[in-house]
């Protein structure tokens, strides 16, 4: 091989070059990407980062100019090694760079793998994004057309059955709530227990026995549909009388009350189908002093039911009425106009209704109607909708404060409705308390609904007749869909024959993202005046958008789909539907493609059948080999196509245009080691073992194929893999003749599997010979096609997608760099780990690679967190000094290594700890280094938050140190580690007092001040609620301008093999922790911890020792592990090998036995003597409802006994109140955040970290199991989480995603046993917090 001459290298940049498989470094001046350019000489410092403040006007994201390089600020002090005791930090960073590069090249095998791809044959193919677009659009069209055929089949069948019903009644019923539990079986396709053998009915109590009920006759049709279209979810028919037939049969045990499910199940789908036109509705809720507690509760239930019936096309308002009118929020429009019924609007309106309290003033009915008419008038006038009708839904007792008030109310209605052309209809709901008499109220509310002006001597102002509404008397909250739910009838509108496509929503049955297609049914073709009901099918969103979700050509392009109204159905910023369990925000596409000029392109996308447009994204400045600055323009191209006969538009965004692509060409696999699929539980290998918590083999790597590897990802996900399926995969992949039928894999998959298999021997060799085998957990490689190879070979979750993991996405951000991830908890049981990853470029024989080359794979390696601390300590011995702290930090500011991450303080977790948490003095100072760090914001639509985060400039040349007028208690130096995304920092604390800190929330991730953000103000990465403008249904103006966040990295899930497979397996790796006698020898070793503190977390051990992390996780003896598998201190104290004293247990047991025998004899004698005097008192009277429940008045709480009181018999007392035992012993000093995810360090109020001890330790699902001991379906996760406290904000925000969806008891609380333990309980509908339970009381003999 010819040597590389010096003329190929320029500048001072560390750039990897690959020639004939040898990875070299040379120095060139080249800039490629924003914020992480190749390191080179800067032609001038970049300008100060201008951040918007919330009180300043901000323009939409405009063309960006990217400059290379960053020079240290001339306002900082001179850099001197004396500040750090003689440490030359740049020299140390070069050593670390070489060490990390060695890890990447040799241990991961980057050099070997790049040489493999360089040696493989490639073939050229023309690149046509338009062909790809047409293919995706056609696949989506054919899929939806098939479902429309299913819908039409159901519709025609229902209409035929109705014609038979008119001759001979079809009324057979099968109540879903009455079907035996044993008839249902768990089905992963539905996410709950169902029966495919039949359908069942949700029946309103008020329905007539003779009502049309075609459910039994539809079962065969529905079953046949599933056979032809297995991906169909729920199929149903809802009649106008409220009968709801659904297939497959479901007991609805996930709901709080099956008998009330008909009120909510598909309610909004039903209404938007039979009344697709926009509805304008004002709901007025009376909460004056005339309302009793029962009446107010009923009124709230009515209003809440009405709110959930509306769709985003409707316009609504809610008014609370007593002595004055009140509105849900302080938004300027709510007192003056109707607003879109978005998910957010309905959430806030519902919360407003729930919070209404009885007032001491009389209800001003006149004011209520005046307010309602004014809202309608303003809305119609603004929108010029003079032909539309409007509804006022008036919920009240109807009690008048004076005899003349009725005429005043009617006169006011007559005047205002005349002004509106008598287009306003009034429905009234008389809320009745059965315990209180009703005299005049119902008559008054009936007159209002009829607008009976003449009865009150009020003259008509207009000759056009009024449209009469309805008056309903409501005395309970059951079956509201049959009463209140028919509020739309007076509108007298006809439904359209066209199918209705819903926006995505969360199905309460399986918490999965779902969409519905529905259609109204009529008795005769073309007769739209007589409605039978509606038919519908629910579909998995993962199925509908699978071709868009898994579109990954490997060149940075991506696809998205929007409705013809501009709503985003799927976009890369969204999580995959299969991993979505929270209602996403229905968002316009312009929020995701937030670039200047996209508005015009959006209009063309919505109004043209197909087309393509180019858009300037930014300018890039880079230096060529001659040293000249070159400015280049960065364009993207949008191509779109409307899906025929479906209201969807498919769009592809091309970031880099290529006329042709290179693909691997027919790679043979016969000469490679045997191919092993990851399902080693189905096809076991000879030598299997447990790699910590995962079934594994160390003989060979295993191959996993993610959903993106399949032509039909959803079909792969929905079908269970079996032994035969795996054998088909392997036969096809190993077939060099290309004769075996493809089992559904994409074309590129076979070649990717064959290419990646050639690294197998290198990994096995390194596993056996590497001096770092004690610290390396696993090695792997992933390709854009979804192929994933891992060593040791391991069983993985079927939904796993390597391209969505942080190590993959971060490496793609830094092509050619060694990329470090922030520490995270390994799902496989290794504790906290760090991943090193690196890209592999498309093969170029005898050519040099650059970051512009196409990435064909990403390789990664997991290493224990402790290894990086060991690396720093051994490389820089001064880091062990008491006043010196050394740290490694990645480009977002998260710490990879820091003394605070391994301190045995029991505070955990150590993941996602930011420099602002651990080094606030340094963080405050570096914010003043112009251009080095940027504070950024982005909108996250999955959980409705605005994320604040940091970007650190990896183009840093030189050393950062204290500003001249900055903080001097912490003398620090920081420099970039060449060729990586990481920084090395060394801090020398010269004084005790901390003079600065970075504010962080101690209870959640909420920013302490969401109303402002300054570049120079230090704060921890945090989030603010995404504010919605309820007036428009859009984001607030200042939030509207933020870019959208890229989707958060997906979490990996542990797959547990069957116990019969793993029960006799040994661990693959034996760390021999007990043989490691020093801290440095123990640090970072897989599954080992250096035990330093006793179980109380404070007292030092006299003799520290090395042990398994189960014994002393984090260095604290008996501390709980995040996996819940800790060995408690009590267990450790028991050592069977030590000599024992005289056994006390057996002696005490014998004495106790004698005592019990004597006691039993005495009891039997007394029972025989006094048996005639024993009485048993039944606690089940004829009327089980107490009078307080009948009148709905709260009872005075009964005095509770003190714990342990009431029993003198210690045997009885021990069984009366069993202690609640957590499934895992939880140390209160260990804190995991609510909901299972890390709190990312936001719970730390730097520098007062001891405050974390006040946090509840019980909220960690990994510790106590999120739903492990909770019966399925007892709790119902809300569609939207409750909003955060508003004490810090000027207005109520859109709620962010909460971390904890259900309440979990703390270990000290007594847990109420589940229904399966105690037996069924009866909940009183009108007082849901009261429970009637069957009990038996025995009289205690006192003789």
Coordinates of N, CA, C and O in Angstrom, one line a residue, residues 725-841:
X725 N -41.5 -20.4 11.4 CA -41.3 -19.0 10.8 C -39.8 -18.7 10.8 O -39.2 -18.2 9.8
X726 N -39.1 -19.0 11.9 CA -37.7 -18.8 12.1 C -36.9 -19.6 11.0 O -36.0 -19.1 10.4
X727 N -37.3 -20.8 10.9 CA -36.6 -21.7 9.9 C -36.8 -21.2 8.5 O -35.9 -21.2 7.6
X728 N -37.9 -20.6 8.2 CA -38.2 -20.0 6.8 C -37.2 -18.8 6.7 O -36.6 -18.6 5.6
X729 N -37.1 -17.9 7.7 CA -36.2 -16.8 7.6 C -34.8 -17.3 7.3 O -34.1 -16.8 6.4
X730 N -34.3 -18.2 8.1 CA -32.9 -18.7 8.0 C -32.7 -19.4 6.6 O -31.6 -19.2 6.0
X731 N -33.6 -20.1 6.1 CA -33.5 -20.8 4.8 C -33.3 -19.8 3.7 O -32.5 -19.9 2.8
X732 N -34.1 -18.7 3.8 CA -34.0 -17.7 2.7 C -32.7 -16.9 2.8 O -32.1 -16.6 1.8
X733 N -32.3 -16.6 4.0 CA -31.1 -15.7 4.2 C -29.9 -16.5 3.9 O -28.9 -15.9 3.4
X734 N -29.8 -17.8 4.0 CA -28.6 -18.6 3.7 C -28.6 -19.2 2.3 O -27.7 -19.8 1.9
X735 N -29.6 -18.9 1.6 CA -29.8 -19.4 0.2 C -28.9 -18.6 -0.8 O -29.4 -17.5 -1.2
X736 N -27.8 -19.1 -1.2 CA -27.0 -18.4 -2.2 C -27.5 -18.6 -3.6 O -27.1 -17.8 -4.5
X737 N -28.4 -19.6 -3.8 CA -28.9 -19.8 -5.2 C -30.0 -18.8 -5.5 O -30.4 -18.7 -6.7
X738 N -30.6 -18.2 -4.5 CA -31.7 -17.2 -4.7 C -32.9 -17.9 -5.3 O -33.7 -17.3 -6.1
X739 N -33.1 -19.2 -4.9 CA -34.3 -19.9 -5.4 C -35.4 -20.0 -4.3 O -36.5 -20.3 -4.7
X740 N -35.1 -19.9 -3.1 CA -36.1 -20.0 -2.0 C -36.9 -18.8 -1.9 O -36.5 -17.7 -2.1
X741 N -38.2 -19.0 -1.7 CA -39.2 -17.9 -1.7 C -38.9 -17.0 -0.6 O -38.6 -17.4 0.6
X742 N -39.0 -15.7 -0.9 CA -38.8 -14.6 0.1 C -40.0 -14.7 1.1 O -41.2 -14.6 0.8
X743 N -39.7 -14.8 2.4 CA -40.8 -14.8 3.4 C -41.3 -13.5 3.8 O -42.0 -13.3 4.9
X744 N -41.1 -12.5 3.0 CA -41.6 -11.1 3.3 C -40.6 -10.1 3.7 O -41.0 -9.0 4.2
X745 N -39.3 -10.3 3.4 CA -38.3 -9.4 3.7 C -38.0 -8.5 2.6 O -38.2 -8.8 1.4
X746 N -37.5 -7.3 2.9 CA -37.1 -6.3 1.9 C -35.8 -6.8 1.2 O -35.0 -7.6 1.7
X747 N -35.6 -6.3 0.0 CA -34.5 -6.8 -0.9 C -33.2 -6.6 -0.2 O -32.3 -7.5 -0.3
X748 N -33.0 -5.5 0.5 CA -31.6 -5.2 1.0 C -31.3 -6.0 2.2 O -30.1 -6.0 2.6
X749 N -32.2 -6.7 2.8 CA -32.0 -7.3 4.1 C -31.0 -8.5 4.0 O -30.1 -8.6 4.8
X750 N -31.2 -9.3 3.0 CA -30.3 -10.5 2.8 C -28.8 -10.1 2.7 O -27.9 -10.6 3.3
X751 N -28.5 -9.1 1.9 CA -27.2 -8.6 1.7 C -26.6 -8.0 3.0 O -25.4 -8.1 3.3
X752 N -27.5 -7.3 3.7 CA -27.0 -6.7 5.0 C -26.7 -7.7 6.0 O -25.7 -7.6 6.8
X753 N -27.5 -8.8 6.1 CA -27.2 -9.9 7.0 C -25.9 -10.6 6.6 O -25.1 -10.9 7.5
X754 N -25.7 -10.8 5.3 CA -24.5 -11.5 4.9 C -23.3 -10.6 5.1 O -22.2 -11.1 5.6
X755 N -23.4 -9.3 4.9 CA -22.2 -8.4 5.1 C -21.9 -8.3 6.6 O -20.7 -8.4 7.0
X756 N -22.9 -8.2 7.4 CA -22.6 -8.0 8.9 C -22.1 -9.3 9.5 O -21.4 -9.3 10.5
X757 N -22.4 -10.5 8.9 CA -21.9 -11.7 9.4 C -20.4 -11.9 9.4 O -19.9 -12.6 10.2
X758 N -19.7 -11.1 8.6 CA -18.3 -11.2 8.5 C -17.5 -10.6 9.6 O -16.3 -10.8 9.7
X759 N -18.2 -9.9 10.5 CA -17.6 -9.4 11.7 C -17.7 -10.3 12.8 O -17.0 -10.1 13.9
X760 N -18.4 -11.4 12.7 CA -18.6 -12.4 13.8 C -17.3 -12.9 14.3 O -17.1 -12.9 15.6
X761 N -16.4 -13.4 13.5 CA -15.2 -14.0 14.0 C -14.3 -13.0 14.7 O -13.7 -13.3 15.7
X762 N -14.3 -11.7 14.3 CA -13.6 -10.7 15.0 C -14.1 -10.4 16.4 O -13.4 -10.3 17.4
X763 N -15.4 -10.4 16.5 CA -16.1 -10.2 17.8 C -15.8 -11.3 18.8 O -15.5 -11.1 20.0
X764 N -15.8 -12.6 18.3 CA -15.5 -13.7 19.1 C -14.1 -13.7 19.6 O -13.8 -14.0 20.8
X765 N -13.2 -13.3 18.7 CA -11.8 -13.2 19.1 C -11.6 -12.1 20.1 O -10.9 -12.4 21.1
X766 N -12.2 -11.0 20.0 CA -12.0 -9.9 20.9 C -12.6 -10.3 22.3 O -12.1 -10.0 23.3
X767 N -13.7 -11.0 22.2 CA -14.4 -11.5 23.5 C -13.4 -12.4 24.3 O -13.4 -12.3 25.5
X768 N -12.7 -13.2 23.6 CA -11.8 -14.1 24.3 C -10.5 -13.4 24.7 O -9.9 -13.8 25.8
X769 N -10.0 -12.5 24.0 CA -8.6 -12.0 24.2 C -8.5 -10.6 24.7 O -7.5 -10.1 25.2
X770 N -9.6 -9.8 24.7 CA -9.6 -8.4 25.0 C -9.3 -8.2 26.5 O -9.8 -8.9 27.4
X771 N -8.4 -7.2 26.8 CA -8.1 -6.9 28.2 C -9.2 -6.1 28.8 O -9.2 -5.8 30.0
X772 N -10.2 -5.7 28.0 CA -11.4 -5.0 28.6 C -12.6 -5.8 28.7 O -13.7 -5.3 28.8
X773 N -12.5 -7.1 28.6 CA -13.6 -8.0 28.6 C -14.5 -7.9 29.9 O -15.6 -8.2 29.9
X774 N -13.8 -7.4 31.0 CA -14.5 -7.2 32.2 C -15.5 -6.0 32.2 O -16.3 -5.9 33.1
X775 N -15.3 -5.1 31.2 CA -16.0 -3.9 31.2 C -17.0 -3.8 30.0 O -17.9 -3.0 30.0
X776 N -16.8 -4.6 29.0 CA -17.6 -4.5 27.8 C -18.8 -5.5 27.9 O -18.6 -6.7 28.3
X777 N -19.9 -5.0 27.7 CA -21.2 -5.7 27.9 C -21.6 -6.4 26.6 O -21.9 -7.6 26.6
X778 N -21.6 -5.7 25.5 CA -22.0 -6.3 24.3 C -21.6 -5.4 23.1 O -21.3 -4.2 23.3
X779 N -21.5 -6.0 21.9 CA -21.1 -5.3 20.7 C -22.3 -5.5 19.7 O -22.9 -6.6 19.7
X780 N -22.5 -4.6 18.8 CA -23.6 -4.8 17.8 C -23.4 -3.8 16.6 O -22.6 -2.9 16.7
X781 N -24.1 -4.1 15.6 CA -24.1 -3.3 14.4 C -25.6 -3.3 13.8 O -26.3 -4.3 13.9
X782 N -26.0 -2.2 13.3 CA -27.3 -2.0 12.8 C -27.2 -1.3 11.4 O -26.4 -0.5 11.2
X783 N -28.1 -1.7 10.5 CA -28.2 -1.1 9.2 C -29.5 -0.3 9.0 O -30.5 -0.6 9.7
X784 N -29.6 0.6 8.1 CA -30.8 1.4 7.9 C -32.0 0.4 7.5 O -33.1 0.8 7.7
X785 N -31.7 -0.7 7.0 CA -32.8 -1.7 6.6 C -33.4 -2.3 7.8 O -34.4 -3.1 7.7
X786 N -32.8 -2.1 9.0 CA -33.4 -2.7 10.2 C -32.7 -4.0 10.7 O -33.1 -4.6 11.7
X787 N -31.6 -4.4 10.0 CA -30.9 -5.6 10.4 C -30.0 -5.2 11.6 O -29.3 -4.2 11.6
X788 N -30.0 -6.1 12.6 CA -29.3 -5.8 13.8 C -28.6 -7.1 14.2 O -29.2 -8.2 14.4
X789 N -27.3 -7.0 14.4 CA -26.5 -8.2 14.8 C -25.8 -7.9 16.1 O -25.3 -6.8 16.3
X790 N -25.9 -8.8 17.1 CA -25.4 -8.5 18.4 C -24.5 -9.7 18.9 O -24.8 -10.9 18.6
X791 N -23.5 -9.4 19.7 CA -22.7 -10.4 20.4 C -22.5 -9.9 21.8 O -22.1 -8.8 22.0
X792 N -22.7 -10.8 22.8 CA -23.2 -12.1 22.7 C -24.6 -12.1 22.1 O -25.4 -11.2 22.3
X793 N -24.9 -13.2 21.4 CA -26.3 -13.3 20.8 C -27.3 -13.3 21.9 O -27.2 -14.1 22.8
X794 N -28.4 -12.5 21.7 CA -29.4 -12.3 22.7 C -30.8 -12.3 22.2 O -31.0 -11.8 21.1
X795 N -31.7 -12.7 23.0 CA -33.1 -12.7 22.6 C -33.6 -11.2 22.8 O -33.4 -10.6 23.9
X796 N -34.3 -10.7 21.8 CA -34.7 -9.3 21.8 C -36.2 -9.2 21.7 O -36.9 -10.1 21.2
X797 N -36.8 -8.0 22.0 CA -38.2 -7.7 21.9 C -38.5 -7.5 20.4 O -37.8 -6.9 19.6
X798 N -39.7 -8.0 20.0 CA -40.0 -8.0 18.6 C -40.2 -6.5 18.1 O -40.0 -6.3 16.9
X799 N -40.7 -5.6 18.9 CA -40.9 -4.2 18.5 C -39.7 -3.4 18.5 O -39.7 -2.2 18.1
X800 N -38.5 -3.9 18.9 CA -37.3 -3.2 19.0 C -36.9 -2.7 17.6 O -36.9 -3.4 16.6
X801 N -36.5 -1.4 17.5 CA -36.0 -0.8 16.3 C -34.7 -0.1 16.6 O -34.6 0.9 17.2
X802 N -33.5 -0.7 16.1 CA -32.2 -0.1 16.5 C -32.0 1.3 15.9 O -31.3 2.1 16.5
X803 N -32.7 1.6 14.8 CA -32.5 3.0 14.3 C -33.2 4.1 15.1 O -33.0 5.2 14.8
X804 N -34.0 3.7 16.1 CA -34.7 4.7 16.9 C -34.0 4.8 18.3 O -34.4 5.6 19.1
X805 N -32.8 4.1 18.5 CA -32.1 4.2 19.7 C -31.1 5.4 19.6 O -30.7 5.8 18.6
X806 N -30.8 6.0 20.8 CA -30.0 7.2 20.8 C -28.6 6.9 20.3 O -28.0 7.8 19.6
X807 N -28.0 5.8 20.5 CA -26.6 5.5 20.0 C -26.6 5.6 18.5 O -25.6 5.9 17.9
X808 N -27.7 5.2 17.8 CA -27.8 5.2 16.4 C -28.0 6.6 15.9 O -27.3 7.1 15.0
X809 N -29.0 7.3 16.4 CA -29.3 8.6 15.9 C -28.1 9.6 16.2 O -27.9 10.5 15.4
X810 N -27.5 9.5 17.4 CA -26.4 10.4 17.7 C -25.2 10.1 16.7 O -24.5 11.1 16.3
X811 N -24.9 8.9 16.4 CA -23.8 8.6 15.5 C -24.1 9.1 14.1 O -23.2 9.6 13.4
X812 N -25.4 9.1 13.7 CA -25.8 9.7 12.4 C -25.6 11.2 12.4 O -25.4 11.8 11.4
X813 N -25.7 11.8 13.6 CA -25.5 13.3 13.7 C -24.0 13.6 13.5 O -23.6 14.7 13.1
X814 N -23.1 12.6 13.9 CA -21.7 12.9 13.9 C -21.0 11.8 13.0 O -20.3 10.9 13.6
X815 N -21.2 11.8 11.7 CA -20.6 10.7 10.9 C -19.1 10.8 11.0 O -18.5 11.8 10.9
X816 N -18.5 9.6 11.2 CA -17.1 9.6 11.2 C -16.5 9.8 12.6 O -15.3 9.7 12.8
X817 N -17.3 10.2 13.6 CA -16.8 10.5 14.9 C -17.1 9.3 15.9 O -18.0 8.6 15.7
X818 N -16.3 9.3 16.9 CA -16.6 8.4 18.0 C -17.6 9.1 18.8 O -17.4 10.2 19.4
X819 N -18.8 8.5 19.0 CA -19.9 9.1 19.6 C -20.2 8.5 20.9 O -20.4 7.2 21.0
X820 N -20.4 9.3 22.0 CA -20.7 8.8 23.3 C -22.1 9.2 23.6 O -22.6 10.3 23.4
X821 N -22.9 8.2 24.3 CA -24.2 8.6 24.8 C -24.1 8.9 26.3 O -23.1 8.5 26.9
X822 N -25.1 9.6 26.8 CA -25.1 9.8 28.2 C -25.5 8.5 28.9 O -26.1 7.6 28.3
X823 N -25.1 8.3 30.1 CA -25.4 7.0 30.8 C -26.9 6.8 30.9 O -27.7 7.7 31.1
X824 N -27.2 5.5 30.8 CA -28.6 5.1 30.9 C -28.7 3.7 31.5 O -27.7 3.0 31.6
X825 N -29.8 3.3 32.0 CA -30.0 2.1 32.7 C -30.1 1.0 31.7 O -31.0 1.0 30.8
X826 N -29.3 0.0 31.7 CA -29.3 -1.1 30.8 C -30.5 -2.1 31.1 O -30.6 -2.5 32.3
X827 N -31.3 -2.3 30.2 CA -32.5 -3.2 30.4 C -32.1 -4.6 30.7 O -32.8 -5.4 31.3
X828 N -30.9 -5.0 30.2 CA -30.4 -6.3 30.4 C -29.8 -6.7 31.7 O -29.5 -7.8 32.0
X829 N -29.7 -5.6 32.6 CA -29.3 -5.9 34.0 C -27.9 -5.5 34.3 O -27.4 -5.8 35.4
X830 N -27.2 -4.8 33.4 CA -25.8 -4.4 33.7 C -25.7 -3.1 34.5 O -24.6 -2.6 34.7
X831 N -26.8 -2.5 34.9 CA -26.7 -1.3 35.7 C -26.6 -0.1 34.7 O -27.1 -0.2 33.6
X832 N -26.0 1.0 35.1 CA -25.8 2.1 34.3 C -24.6 2.0 33.3 O -23.5 1.6 33.8
X833 N -24.9 2.2 32.1 CA -23.9 2.0 31.0 C -23.8 3.2 30.1 O -24.6 4.1 30.1
X834 N -22.7 3.2 29.3 CA -22.5 4.2 28.2 C -22.3 3.4 26.9 O -21.6 2.4 26.9
X835 N -22.8 4.0 25.9 CA -22.6 3.3 24.6 C -21.7 4.2 23.7 O -21.8 5.4 23.6
X836 N -20.7 3.5 23.1 CA -19.8 4.1 22.1 C -20.3 3.7 20.8 O -20.4 2.5 20.5
X837 N -20.5 4.6 19.8 CA -21.0 4.2 18.5 C -20.2 4.9 17.4 O -19.6 6.0 17.7
X838 N -20.3 4.4 16.2 CA -19.5 5.0 15.1 C -20.2 4.5 13.8 O -20.7 3.4 13.7
X839 N -20.1 5.4 12.8 CA -20.8 5.1 11.5 C -19.8 4.2 10.6 O -18.6 4.3 10.7
X840 N -20.4 3.5 9.7 CA -19.7 2.8 8.7 C -20.2 3.3 7.3 O -21.4 3.4 7.1
X841 N -19.3 3.7 6.5 CA -19.7 4.4 5.2 C -19.8 3.3 4.1 O -19.2 2.2 4.1

